Coordinates of C-alpha atoms and ligand atoms in Angstrom, one line a residue:
Chain A
X1 CA 165.5 89.9 103.0
X2 CA 167.5 87.7 105.4
X3 CA 165.6 86.0 108.0
X4 CA 166.4 87.1 111.9
X5 CA 168.8 90.1 110.2
X6 CA 168.5 93.8 110.2
X7 CA 166.7 94.4 106.8
X8 CA 168.0 97.3 104.5
X9 CA 165.0 100.1 104.2
X10 CA 164.0 100.5 101.3
X11 CA 163.6 104.4 100.1
X12 CA 160.9 105.9 101.8
X13 CA 158.3 106.5 99.0
X14 CA 155.1 107.2 101.0
X15 CA 156.1 109.6 103.2
X16 CA 157.6 112.0 100.6
X17 CA 155.1 111.2 97.8
X18 CA 151.6 112.4 98.2
X19 CA 149.5 108.8 98.2
X20 CA 147.5 107.7 95.5
X21 CA 143.8 109.3 95.5
X22 CA 145.3 110.6 98.5
X23 CA 144.0 114.3 98.2
X24 CA 140.5 113.8 97.4
X25 CA 140.4 111.7 100.4
X26 CA 141.5 114.5 102.5
X27 CA 138.8 116.8 101.9
X28 CA 138.0 117.9 105.3
X29 CA 135.5 115.2 105.9
X30 CA 135.9 116.2 109.9
X31 CA 138.5 118.2 111.8
X32 CA 140.5 115.3 113.1
X33 CA 143.4 116.3 111.3
X34 CA 144.0 119.7 112.8
X35 CA 144.2 118.1 115.9
X36 CA 146.7 115.7 114.5
X37 CA 149.5 117.1 115.9
X38 CA 151.0 113.9 117.7
X39 CA 152.9 112.7 114.4
X40 CA 154.0 109.3 113.6
X41 CA 156.1 106.8 115.5
X42 CA 159.4 105.0 114.5
X43 CA 159.7 101.7 115.9
X44 CA 162.9 99.3 116.0
X45 CA 163.0 95.9 117.4
X46 CA 166.3 95.0 118.1
X47 CA 166.6 90.7 118.8
X48 CA 163.4 90.6 120.2
X49 CA 162.4 87.1 121.8
X50 CA 159.5 85.9 123.7
X51 CA 159.6 82.0 125.4
X52 CA 156.3 81.8 127.1
X53 CA 157.0 79.7 130.8
X54 CA 156.8 76.1 130.0
X55 CA 157.1 76.6 126.0
X56 CA 159.2 74.4 124.1
X57 CA 160.4 76.9 121.8
X58 CA 159.8 80.5 121.7
X59 CA 156.8 82.3 120.2
X60 CA 159.1 85.2 119.2
X61 CA 162.1 84.3 118.2
X62 CA 165.2 87.0 117.8
X63 CA 163.2 89.5 115.9
X64 CA 165.1 92.5 114.5
X65 CA 163.1 95.0 112.1
X66 CA 162.4 98.6 112.2
X67 CA 159.1 100.3 110.8
X68 CA 159.2 104.0 109.7
X69 CA 157.2 107.2 111.3
X70 CA 153.8 106.6 109.3
X71 CA 154.6 103.2 107.7
X72 CA 151.7 101.0 107.7
X73 CA 153.2 97.4 108.0
X74 CA 151.4 93.9 107.9
X75 CA 152.5 91.1 110.0
X76 CA 151.5 87.8 108.1
X77 CA 151.8 84.6 108.8
X78 CA 150.0 81.0 109.5
X79 CA 148.2 80.8 112.8
X80 CA 150.6 80.3 116.0
X81 CA 153.5 82.1 114.3
X82 CA 153.7 84.7 116.9
X83 CA 152.2 87.7 115.0
X84 CA 149.9 88.2 118.4
X85 CA 153.2 87.9 120.7
X86 CA 154.8 90.3 118.5
X87 CA 152.3 93.2 118.7
X88 CA 152.1 92.7 122.4
X89 CA 155.5 92.9 123.1
X90 CA 155.4 96.6 121.6
X91 CA 152.3 97.7 124.0
X92 CA 154.1 95.6 126.8
X93 CA 150.9 93.2 127.3
X94 CA 154.2 90.8 127.1
X95 CA 157.6 91.3 128.2
X96 CA 160.3 90.4 126.1
X97 CA 162.3 87.9 127.5
X98 CA 165.2 89.0 125.6
X99 CA 166.0 92.0 123.3
X100 CA 164.8 95.2 123.0
X101 CA 162.0 97.4 121.7
X102 CA 162.0 101.2 121.0
X103 CA 160.0 104.0 119.8
X104 CA 161.4 106.8 118.3
X105 CA 164.7 105.7 119.8
X106 CA 163.5 105.1 123.4
X107 CA 163.1 102.0 125.1
X108 CA 159.6 101.2 126.0
X109 CA 160.9 99.0 129.1
X110 CA 161.5 102.5 130.5
X111 CA 158.2 103.5 130.2
X112 CA 155.3 103.0 132.5
X113 CA 152.9 100.5 130.7
X114 CA 149.7 102.2 131.2
X115 CA 151.2 105.4 129.8
X116 CA 152.4 104.0 127.0
X117 CA 149.6 102.3 126.0
X118 CA 147.7 105.8 126.1
X119 CA 149.8 106.7 123.2
X120 CA 149.3 103.4 121.2
X121 CA 145.9 102.6 119.9
X122 CA 145.1 98.9 120.1
X123 CA 142.1 96.7 117.9
X124 CA 142.0 93.4 118.6
X125 CA 139.6 91.0 116.6
X126 CA 136.3 91.1 118.9
X127 CA 136.7 94.8 119.0
X128 CA 136.8 93.9 122.8
X129 CA 134.4 97.2 123.4
X130 CA 133.1 97.4 127.0
X131 CA 130.0 96.4 126.7
X132 CA 128.3 98.4 129.6
X133 CA 129.5 101.7 128.2
X134 CA 127.6 103.5 125.4
X135 CA 129.4 104.1 122.4
X136 CA 130.7 107.5 123.0
X137 CA 131.8 106.6 126.3
X138 CA 133.7 103.9 124.9
X139 CA 135.7 105.8 122.2
X140 CA 136.2 108.6 125.2
X141 CA 137.9 106.0 127.0
X142 CA 141.6 107.3 126.8
X143 CA 141.0 110.9 126.5
X144 CA 139.1 110.3 129.8
X145 CA 141.9 108.5 131.3
X146 CA 144.1 111.4 130.1
X147 CA 141.5 113.7 131.6
X148 CA 140.7 115.6 128.6
X149 CA 137.8 117.9 129.5
X150 CA 134.1 117.1 128.7
X151 CA 133.4 119.3 126.0
X152 CA 137.0 118.4 124.2
X153 CA 135.6 114.8 124.4
X154 CA 132.2 115.2 123.2
X155 CA 133.7 117.3 119.9
X156 CA 136.2 114.5 119.6
X157 CA 134.2 111.8 119.9
X158 CA 132.2 113.1 117.2
X159 CA 134.7 113.6 115.0
X160 CA 135.8 110.2 115.2
X161 CA 133.0 108.6 114.7
X162 CA 132.7 110.6 111.7
X163 CA 135.5 109.4 110.8
X164 CA 134.7 106.0 110.9
X165 CA 131.7 106.2 109.2
X166 CA 129.0 106.7 112.1
X167 CA 126.9 109.3 112.0
X168 CA 127.1 110.5 115.8
X169 CA 123.7 111.4 116.2
X170 CA 122.9 108.0 115.2
X171 CA 125.1 106.0 116.7
X172 CA 126.6 108.2 120.1
X173 CA 124.0 106.3 122.4
X174 CA 123.7 103.2 121.6
X175 CA 125.4 100.2 123.0
X176 CA 127.9 97.6 121.3
X177 CA 125.3 95.0 121.9
X178 CA 123.0 97.3 119.4
X179 CA 125.8 96.8 116.6
X180 CA 126.8 94.9 113.7
X181 CA 129.9 93.3 114.3
X182 CA 131.5 95.9 111.2
X183 CA 129.9 98.9 113.0
X184 CA 131.6 97.2 116.5
X185 CA 134.8 97.2 114.6
X186 CA 134.5 100.5 113.5
X187 CA 133.9 101.9 117.0
X188 CA 136.9 99.8 118.0
X189 CA 138.9 101.9 115.7
X190 CA 137.6 105.1 116.6
X191 CA 138.1 104.3 120.1
X192 CA 141.8 103.1 119.1
X193 CA 142.6 106.6 117.6
X194 CA 140.9 108.8 120.2
X195 CA 143.7 110.2 122.0
X196 CA 145.3 111.1 118.7
X197 CA 148.4 108.2 119.1
X198 CA 151.3 108.2 117.3
X199 CA 151.2 104.8 116.5
X200 CA 148.2 101.9 115.6
X201 CA 148.0 97.9 116.5
X202 CA 145.3 95.8 115.0
X203 CA 145.5 92.5 115.5
X204 CA 143.1 90.3 113.0
X205 CA 140.6 93.2 113.3
X206 CA 138.5 92.3 110.3
X207 CA 139.0 88.6 110.7
X208 CA 135.0 87.6 112.4
X209 CA 133.6 89.8 109.6
X210 CA 132.1 88.6 106.4
X211 CA 134.2 89.2 103.2
X212 CA 132.1 92.2 102.0
X213 CA 132.3 94.3 105.3
X214 CA 135.8 93.3 105.7
X215 CA 136.7 94.7 102.1
X216 CA 134.9 97.7 103.2
X217 CA 136.8 98.1 106.3
X218 CA 139.8 97.4 105.1
X219 CA 139.2 100.3 102.7
X220 CA 138.3 102.5 105.2
X221 CA 141.4 101.7 106.9
X222 CA 143.6 102.5 103.9
X223 CA 141.9 105.9 103.8
X224 CA 142.4 106.7 107.4
X225 CA 146.0 106.0 107.6
X226 CA 146.3 107.9 104.4
X227 CA 144.6 110.9 106.3
X228 CA 146.0 110.4 109.7
X229 CA 149.6 108.9 108.9
X230 CA 149.6 106.8 112.2
X231 CA 152.3 104.2 112.5
X232 CA 150.5 100.9 112.0
X233 CA 150.9 97.6 112.7
X234 CA 148.5 95.0 110.8
X235 CA 148.2 91.7 112.0
X236 CA 146.1 89.1 109.4
X237 CA 146.9 85.8 108.4
X238 CA 144.9 86.7 105.2
X239 CA 147.5 87.7 102.1
X240 CA 144.9 89.2 100.4
X241 CA 144.4 91.7 103.3
X242 CA 148.0 92.1 103.7
X243 CA 148.2 93.1 100.0
X244 CA 145.3 95.4 100.4
X245 CA 146.6 97.2 103.1
X246 CA 150.5 97.0 103.5
X247 CA 153.4 99.4 102.8
X248 CA 155.3 96.2 103.6
X249 CA 154.7 92.8 105.0
X250 CA 156.5 91.1 107.8
X251 CA 156.0 87.3 106.9
X252 CA 156.7 85.6 109.9
X253 CA 157.5 81.3 110.7
X254 CA 157.6 79.6 113.9
X255 CA 158.4 83.2 115.7
X256 CA 161.0 84.0 113.1
X257 CA 160.9 86.7 110.3
X258 CA 161.2 85.2 107.1
X259 CA 160.5 88.0 104.7
X260 CA 160.2 91.5 105.0
X261 CA 159.5 93.8 101.9
X262 CA 156.6 95.2 99.6
X263 CA 153.6 93.4 99.1
X264 CA 154.3 93.4 95.2
X265 CA 158.0 92.5 96.2
X266 CA 156.9 89.6 98.0
X267 CA 154.8 88.2 95.6
X268 CA 156.8 88.7 92.6
X269 CA 159.7 87.1 94.7
X270 CA 159.2 85.3 97.6
X271 CA 162.3 84.5 99.4
X272 CA 161.6 80.4 100.0
X273 CA 159.0 78.1 99.7
X274 CA 157.1 78.6 102.7
X275 CA 156.4 82.0 101.3
X276 CA 155.9 81.2 97.8
X277 CA 153.1 78.9 99.3
X278 CA 151.7 81.3 101.3
X279 CA 151.0 83.7 98.7
X280 CA 150.0 80.9 96.5
X281 CA 152.6 81.8 93.7
X282 CA 152.1 78.3 92.0
X283 CA 148.6 79.3 91.0
X284 CA 148.7 81.5 88.5
X285 CA 145.4 83.2 88.9
X286 CA 145.9 83.9 92.4
X287 CA 149.1 85.4 91.8
X288 CA 148.1 87.6 89.3
X289 CA 145.4 88.5 91.7
X290 CA 148.0 90.0 93.4
X291 CA 149.4 92.2 91.0
X292 CA 148.2 95.8 90.0
X293 CA 148.3 96.3 86.4
X294 CA 151.0 99.0 86.5
X295 CA 153.7 96.3 87.1
X296 CA 153.0 94.6 84.2
X297 CA 151.6 97.0 81.6
X298 CA 154.3 98.1 78.4
X299 CA 154.8 101.5 77.4
X300 CA 152.6 103.2 74.4
X301 CA 153.4 103.5 71.1
X302 CA 154.2 106.2 69.6
X303 CA 151.0 106.0 68.0
X304 CA 149.0 106.4 71.5
X305 CA 146.8 104.4 72.3
X306 CA 145.0 102.0 70.0
X307 CA 141.6 103.4 69.6
X308 CA 138.8 101.2 70.7
X309 CA 141.0 99.2 73.3
X310 CA 139.0 98.8 76.6
X311 CA 140.6 100.5 79.2
X312 CA 141.5 99.3 82.6
X313 CA 142.9 101.2 85.9
X314 CA 146.7 101.1 86.4
X315 CA 145.7 99.8 90.3
X316 CA 143.1 96.9 88.4
X317 CA 144.4 93.8 89.6
X318 CA 146.0 91.5 86.6
X319 CA 143.3 88.7 87.0
X320 CA 140.5 90.9 86.6
X321 CA 142.2 92.5 83.2
X322 CA 142.7 89.1 82.1
X323 CA 139.2 88.0 82.3
X324 CA 138.4 91.2 80.6
X325 CA 141.0 90.6 77.6
X326 CA 139.5 87.5 77.6
X327 CA 136.0 88.7 77.5
X328 CA 135.8 90.9 75.5
X329 CA 138.2 89.1 72.8
X330 CA 140.6 91.9 72.4
X331 CA 144.5 92.2 71.3
X332 CA 145.6 94.6 74.3
X333 CA 143.8 97.0 77.0
X334 CA 144.6 101.0 77.7
X335 CA 145.7 101.2 81.2
X336 CA 144.9 104.3 82.5
X337 CA 146.1 106.6 85.4
X338 CA 143.8 107.5 88.3
X339 CA 142.8 110.6 86.1
X340 CA 141.9 108.7 83.2
X341 CA 145.1 109.1 81.1
X342 CA 146.5 106.5 79.3
X343 CA 149.7 105.4 80.3
X344 CA 150.3 101.9 79.3
X345 CA 148.9 98.8 77.6
X346 CA 148.4 95.2 78.5
X347 CA 148.4 92.0 76.4
X348 CA 148.5 88.4 77.0
X349 CA 152.2 88.3 76.9
X350 CA 152.7 91.1 79.3
X351 CA 150.3 89.6 81.5
X352 CA 152.5 86.0 81.1
X353 CA 155.6 87.7 81.9
X354 CA 154.8 88.3 85.5
X355 CA 152.6 85.0 86.2
X356 CA 155.5 83.1 87.5
X357 CA 158.1 83.6 90.2
X358 CA 160.7 86.0 89.0
X359 CA 163.5 87.7 90.6
X360 CA 164.8 89.9 87.6
X361 CA 161.5 91.3 87.6
X362 CA 161.1 91.9 91.6
X363 CA 164.4 93.8 91.3
X364 CA 163.2 95.9 88.4
X365 CA 160.5 96.6 90.9
X366 CA 162.8 97.4 93.6
X367 CA 165.3 99.4 91.6
X368 CA 162.0 101.6 90.3
X369 CA 162.2 100.9 86.7
X370 CA 158.6 98.7 86.7
X371 CA 156.4 100.9 88.6
X372 CA 154.2 99.6 91.4
X373 CA 151.1 101.0 92.9
X374 CA 148.9 99.8 95.2
Chain B
X1 CA 94.2 79.3 161.7
X2 CA 93.5 82.9 161.2
X3 CA 95.2 86.3 161.4
X4 CA 94.0 87.6 164.4
X5 CA 97.4 88.2 166.3
X6 CA 98.2 90.4 163.8
X7 CA 95.2 92.6 164.0
X8 CA 94.6 92.7 167.9
X9 CA 98.5 93.4 168.2
X10 CA 99.4 95.5 165.5
X11 CA 102.3 97.2 166.9
X12 CA 104.0 94.5 168.5
X13 CA 103.8 92.9 165.1
X14 CA 105.7 95.8 163.0
X15 CA 107.8 96.4 166.1
X16 CA 109.0 92.2 165.6
X17 CA 109.0 93.1 162.0
X18 CA 111.7 96.2 162.2
X19 CA 113.7 94.2 164.9
X20 CA 113.6 91.2 162.1
X21 CA 114.5 93.8 159.3
X22 CA 117.2 95.0 161.1
X23 CA 118.9 92.0 162.7
X24 CA 119.2 90.6 159.0
X25 CA 120.1 93.5 157.1
X26 CA 123.1 94.3 159.4
X27 CA 124.0 90.7 158.9
X28 CA 124.0 90.9 155.3
X29 CA 126.2 94.0 155.9
X30 CA 128.4 92.1 157.9
X31 CA 128.4 89.1 155.1
X32 CA 128.8 91.6 152.3
X33 CA 131.9 92.9 153.9
X34 CA 133.5 89.6 154.5
X35 CA 132.4 88.3 151.1
X36 CA 133.9 91.0 148.9
X37 CA 137.9 90.0 150.0
X38 CA 136.9 86.8 150.3
X39 CA 135.5 86.5 146.8
X40 CA 137.9 88.9 145.2
X41 CA 140.7 86.4 146.5
X42 CA 138.6 83.1 145.4
X43 CA 138.6 84.5 141.9
X44 CA 141.8 85.7 141.5
X45 CA 143.8 82.6 142.9
X46 CA 142.7 79.7 141.1
X47 CA 144.2 77.6 144.3
X48 CA 141.9 79.2 146.8
X49 CA 138.7 78.8 145.1
X50 CA 137.7 75.3 145.9
X51 CA 139.1 75.3 149.5
X52 CA 137.2 78.7 150.3
X53 CA 133.8 77.4 148.5
X54 CA 134.4 74.2 150.2
X55 CA 134.3 75.8 153.2
X56 CA 131.8 78.1 153.2
X57 CA 129.3 75.4 151.8
X58 CA 130.5 73.1 154.6
X59 CA 129.1 76.2 157.3
X60 CA 126.1 76.3 155.2
X61 CA 125.1 72.3 156.2
X62 CA 125.8 72.8 159.6
X63 CA 121.9 73.0 161.2
X64 CA 121.4 76.4 162.7
X65 CA 120.1 75.5 165.7
X66 CA 123.3 73.5 166.5
X67 CA 125.5 76.6 165.2
X68 CA 124.1 78.7 167.6
X69 CA 124.1 76.3 170.3
X70 CA 127.9 75.8 169.5
X71 CA 128.2 79.8 170.5
X72 CA 126.4 79.7 173.9
X73 CA 129.7 78.6 175.8
X74 CA 131.8 81.7 174.4
X75 CA 129.5 84.0 173.1
X76 CA 126.4 83.6 175.3
X77 CA 122.9 84.5 173.7
X78 CA 121.4 87.6 172.1
X79 CA 122.5 89.6 168.9
X80 CA 126.0 89.2 168.7
X81 CA 125.9 85.2 168.1
X82 CA 123.1 85.5 165.9
X83 CA 124.4 87.7 163.7
X84 CA 127.7 86.0 163.6
X85 CA 125.8 82.6 162.0
X86 CA 123.6 84.3 159.8
X87 CA 127.0 85.9 158.2
X88 CA 128.4 83.0 158.3
X89 CA 125.4 81.0 156.3
X90 CA 125.5 84.3 153.1
X91 CA 128.5 83.5 153.0
X92 CA 128.2 80.3 150.5
X93 CA 125.6 82.6 148.2
X94 CA 127.9 85.5 148.2
X95 CA 131.3 84.6 147.7
X96 CA 130.0 82.0 144.7
X97 CA 128.2 84.3 143.2
X98 CA 131.1 86.8 143.5
X99 CA 133.7 84.7 142.0
X100 CA 131.1 83.5 139.3
X101 CA 130.4 87.0 138.3
X102 CA 134.4 88.2 138.3
X103 CA 135.6 85.1 136.5
X104 CA 132.8 85.5 133.7
X105 CA 134.1 88.8 132.4
X106 CA 135.0 88.5 128.8
X107 CA 139.0 88.1 129.0
X108 CA 139.4 90.1 125.4
X109 CA 137.4 92.8 127.0
X110 CA 139.6 93.0 130.0
X111 CA 142.5 92.9 127.4
X112 CA 141.2 95.8 125.7
X113 CA 140.8 97.6 128.7
X114 CA 144.6 97.0 129.6
X115 CA 145.5 97.4 126.1
X116 CA 143.8 101.1 126.4
X117 CA 146.0 102.1 128.9
X118 CA 144.2 101.6 132.0
X119 CA 145.8 100.8 135.3
X120 CA 145.2 97.3 137.4
X121 CA 142.5 99.2 139.7
X122 CA 140.8 100.9 136.7
X123 CA 140.7 98.0 135.3
X124 CA 138.6 96.6 138.2
X125 CA 136.6 99.4 138.9
X126 CA 135.6 100.5 135.5
X127 CA 135.4 97.4 134.1
X128 CA 135.6 93.9 135.6
X129 CA 133.5 95.1 138.5
X130 CA 130.4 97.1 136.4
X131 CA 130.2 93.9 134.7
X132 CA 130.3 91.1 137.4
X133 CA 127.8 93.4 139.4
X134 CA 124.6 91.9 138.3
X135 CA 125.5 88.2 139.2
X136 CA 127.0 89.3 142.5
X137 CA 123.6 91.2 143.5
X138 CA 121.7 88.4 142.5
X139 CA 124.4 86.5 145.3
X140 CA 123.1 89.3 147.6
X141 CA 119.4 88.5 146.8
X142 CA 119.7 85.2 147.4
X143 CA 121.5 85.4 150.7
X144 CA 119.5 88.1 151.6
X145 CA 115.8 85.9 151.2
X146 CA 117.4 82.9 153.1
X147 CA 119.2 85.3 155.8
X148 CA 115.5 86.6 156.3
X149 CA 114.3 82.9 156.6
X150 CA 117.4 81.8 158.7
X151 CA 116.6 84.9 161.4
X152 CA 113.6 83.7 163.1
X153 CA 115.8 81.0 164.1
X154 CA 117.7 83.6 166.1
X155 CA 114.7 84.1 168.6
X156 CA 115.5 80.8 170.1
X157 CA 118.5 82.8 171.7
X158 CA 116.8 86.1 172.5
X159 CA 117.7 87.7 169.4
X160 CA 114.3 89.3 168.8
X161 CA 112.5 89.2 165.6
X162 CA 109.7 87.5 164.3
X163 CA 110.9 84.1 165.4
X164 CA 109.6 85.2 168.7
X165 CA 106.0 85.0 167.5
X166 CA 107.1 81.4 166.2
X167 CA 108.4 80.1 169.4
X168 CA 105.7 81.8 171.7
X169 CA 103.3 80.1 169.1
X170 CA 104.6 76.7 169.8
X171 CA 104.8 76.7 173.3
X172 CA 101.4 78.5 174.0
X173 CA 99.6 76.4 171.1
X174 CA 98.6 79.5 169.3
X175 CA 98.3 78.9 165.5
X176 CA 97.8 82.5 165.0
X177 CA 101.2 83.8 166.2
X178 CA 102.8 81.2 164.1
X179 CA 100.9 82.2 160.8
X180 CA 101.2 85.8 161.9
X181 CA 105.1 85.5 161.8
X182 CA 105.1 83.3 159.0
X183 CA 103.3 86.0 156.8
X184 CA 105.5 88.6 158.3
X185 CA 108.5 86.9 157.4
X186 CA 107.3 86.0 154.0
X187 CA 106.5 89.7 152.9
X188 CA 109.9 90.9 154.2
X189 CA 111.7 87.9 152.1
X190 CA 109.2 89.1 149.4
X191 CA 110.2 93.0 149.7
X192 CA 114.0 92.2 149.9
X193 CA 113.8 90.2 146.9
X194 CA 111.7 92.6 144.5
X195 CA 114.0 95.5 145.9
X196 CA 117.5 93.9 145.1
X197 CA 115.8 92.7 141.8
X198 CA 115.4 96.6 140.9
X199 CA 118.8 97.1 141.8
X200 CA 120.1 94.2 139.3
X201 CA 117.8 95.7 136.5
X202 CA 119.4 99.1 137.4
X203 CA 123.3 98.3 136.7
X204 CA 124.8 99.7 133.7
X205 CA 125.3 96.5 132.1
X206 CA 121.3 95.2 132.7
X207 CA 120.5 98.6 131.2
X208 CA 122.7 97.7 128.1
X209 CA 121.3 93.6 127.9
X210 CA 117.8 95.4 127.9
X211 CA 118.2 98.2 125.2
X212 CA 119.8 95.3 122.7
Ligands
ADP1 N1 150.0 83.6 126.6 C1 150.5 82.4 126.2 N2 151.4 81.5 127.1 C2 151.7 80.2 126.4 N3 152.2 80.2 125.0 C3 151.3 81.2 124.5 C4 150.5 82.3 124.9 N4 150.1 83.1 123.8 C5 150.4 82.7 122.5 N5 151.4 81.4 123.1 C6 151.9 80.5 122.1 O1 152.6 81.4 121.0 C7 152.8 80.9 119.8 C8 152.7 82.0 119.2 O2 151.2 82.4 119.2 P1 150.6 83.7 118.9 O3 151.4 85.0 119.3 O4 149.2 84.2 119.2 O5 150.2 83.2 117.1 P2 149.7 84.2 116.0 O6 149.2 85.3 116.4 O7 150.1 84.3 114.8 O8 148.4 83.0 115.8 C9 152.2 79.8 119.9 O9 152.5 78.5 119.9 C10 151.1 79.5 120.8 O10 150.5 78.4 121.1
MG2 MG1 146.7 86.2 116.6

């Protein structure tokens, strides 16, 4: 993708195909889905710039991009590159200096900001929970603003706490100060989702959490997104987090978009040295840790999988596969799909083939010849 | 020194205590009414903070007898000038704490409130104000205790209250009146302090902090 230009949309894979592992995750854990009739919003940035008064250069510089309904887009880039500013332009905490943002075709500048924000979930780093409100009151914030009746709010609060993995009976009456950082972020997420928004904005929500909690919450966010399908803009400076979560990643640098593509395409074929550096393309092990087995595997031979070879899943990353290959001292691994069926084979040469930046492979991925999954 | 006067004239002491309390409470009422807009403005516009706090601090340093004497030519004596003086002295405590409380609210919390779709007024009413409340009430408490003490001087311009006993004690050389007045004033101050501490403890945010 060219910086600043309108990137061509890749075919929307996620909308039509059931998400990997999606079916087992939506087994009616709670009744959220039945309430989810709002659908997902499309969002379009058209030549959006933001110059803070007194600033030498724009914080956001001529950004044009579109996000499809239901898509999970991660804004990635080093600190100070304008991610937060871009996000806050969407819920009008900031107003653009020039350009236009439209949600579902309607310019947001035409909509009263408080009403707009009630339709857009917003999660920030330190959760920003109201410390004088109990958990349930925090979650009930937007429904109360919208004037829902008490019973509906109570049911909704419990459903949401359930959804984010906090048993309502245990957590409803607590105060934010009685929660761990991870639990606070879960409540922040529940609050953002409370009034069934068609879009969710998240600004480094897990930045202050320890690694284990962060990974767990990333999985939860992914599960919830598969379940609810709200269009999501998620800010991070952490490439691993971006790859884990994103349908597509917007790589930003000094206010500009330098690449907008799928995680795999960005890792396999960084647009320039800056992106290559950001994704650590020169560090082979790091790079391998970002590529799933499905991308590198070779088709099974006519005889099917070789007996006695260890198996790995399509979604395992190549770094883990490589260490297994070496540790087990075998010539190849068998790659299996989510149901455990053998679908390919992985040897050292196959891994080596994707271990350096490779535009050809990225094109194959884009064309669907190589099969990415995440 | 003894409390003879109190036991010999309990109903007069009670009357004067009531007068003292009403004078102080009325002064506090007007003081708070004035301090809220002053404090809100000083908290909102940085440019106003120092001038406002500086002025109120300067007022506080004026000796109380001089303050009352200054008002005699225009306002005469009695309750009105006493109320004005007491309300003016209380401002520094009230406004200083109100500014500290309103400013002290975490910016991320306020931005979260706006980001959820609260209007400016809703952010103030539901988030900023309740979070500033304990500090603001602490200001009222300090101001009230100080006002109850200062109100003794009001008797000098015939505004009544327990100061009457103090001045009588001095002019008639009757230490028992002085002690009785002092004890009653201290009791009132302690009572006001206790009540407002209770109010502080009953704010939503104080309850939340205690739970944690
Ligand atoms: N409210 C503001 N006023 C002035 N400058 C700001 C403001 N917010 C951000 N900036 C500047 O804009 C640039 C982008 O900031 P930001 O969007 O917060 O970056 P990121 O979220 O990617 O770390 C930085 O140079 C920052 O200093
Ligand atoms: Mg930021």
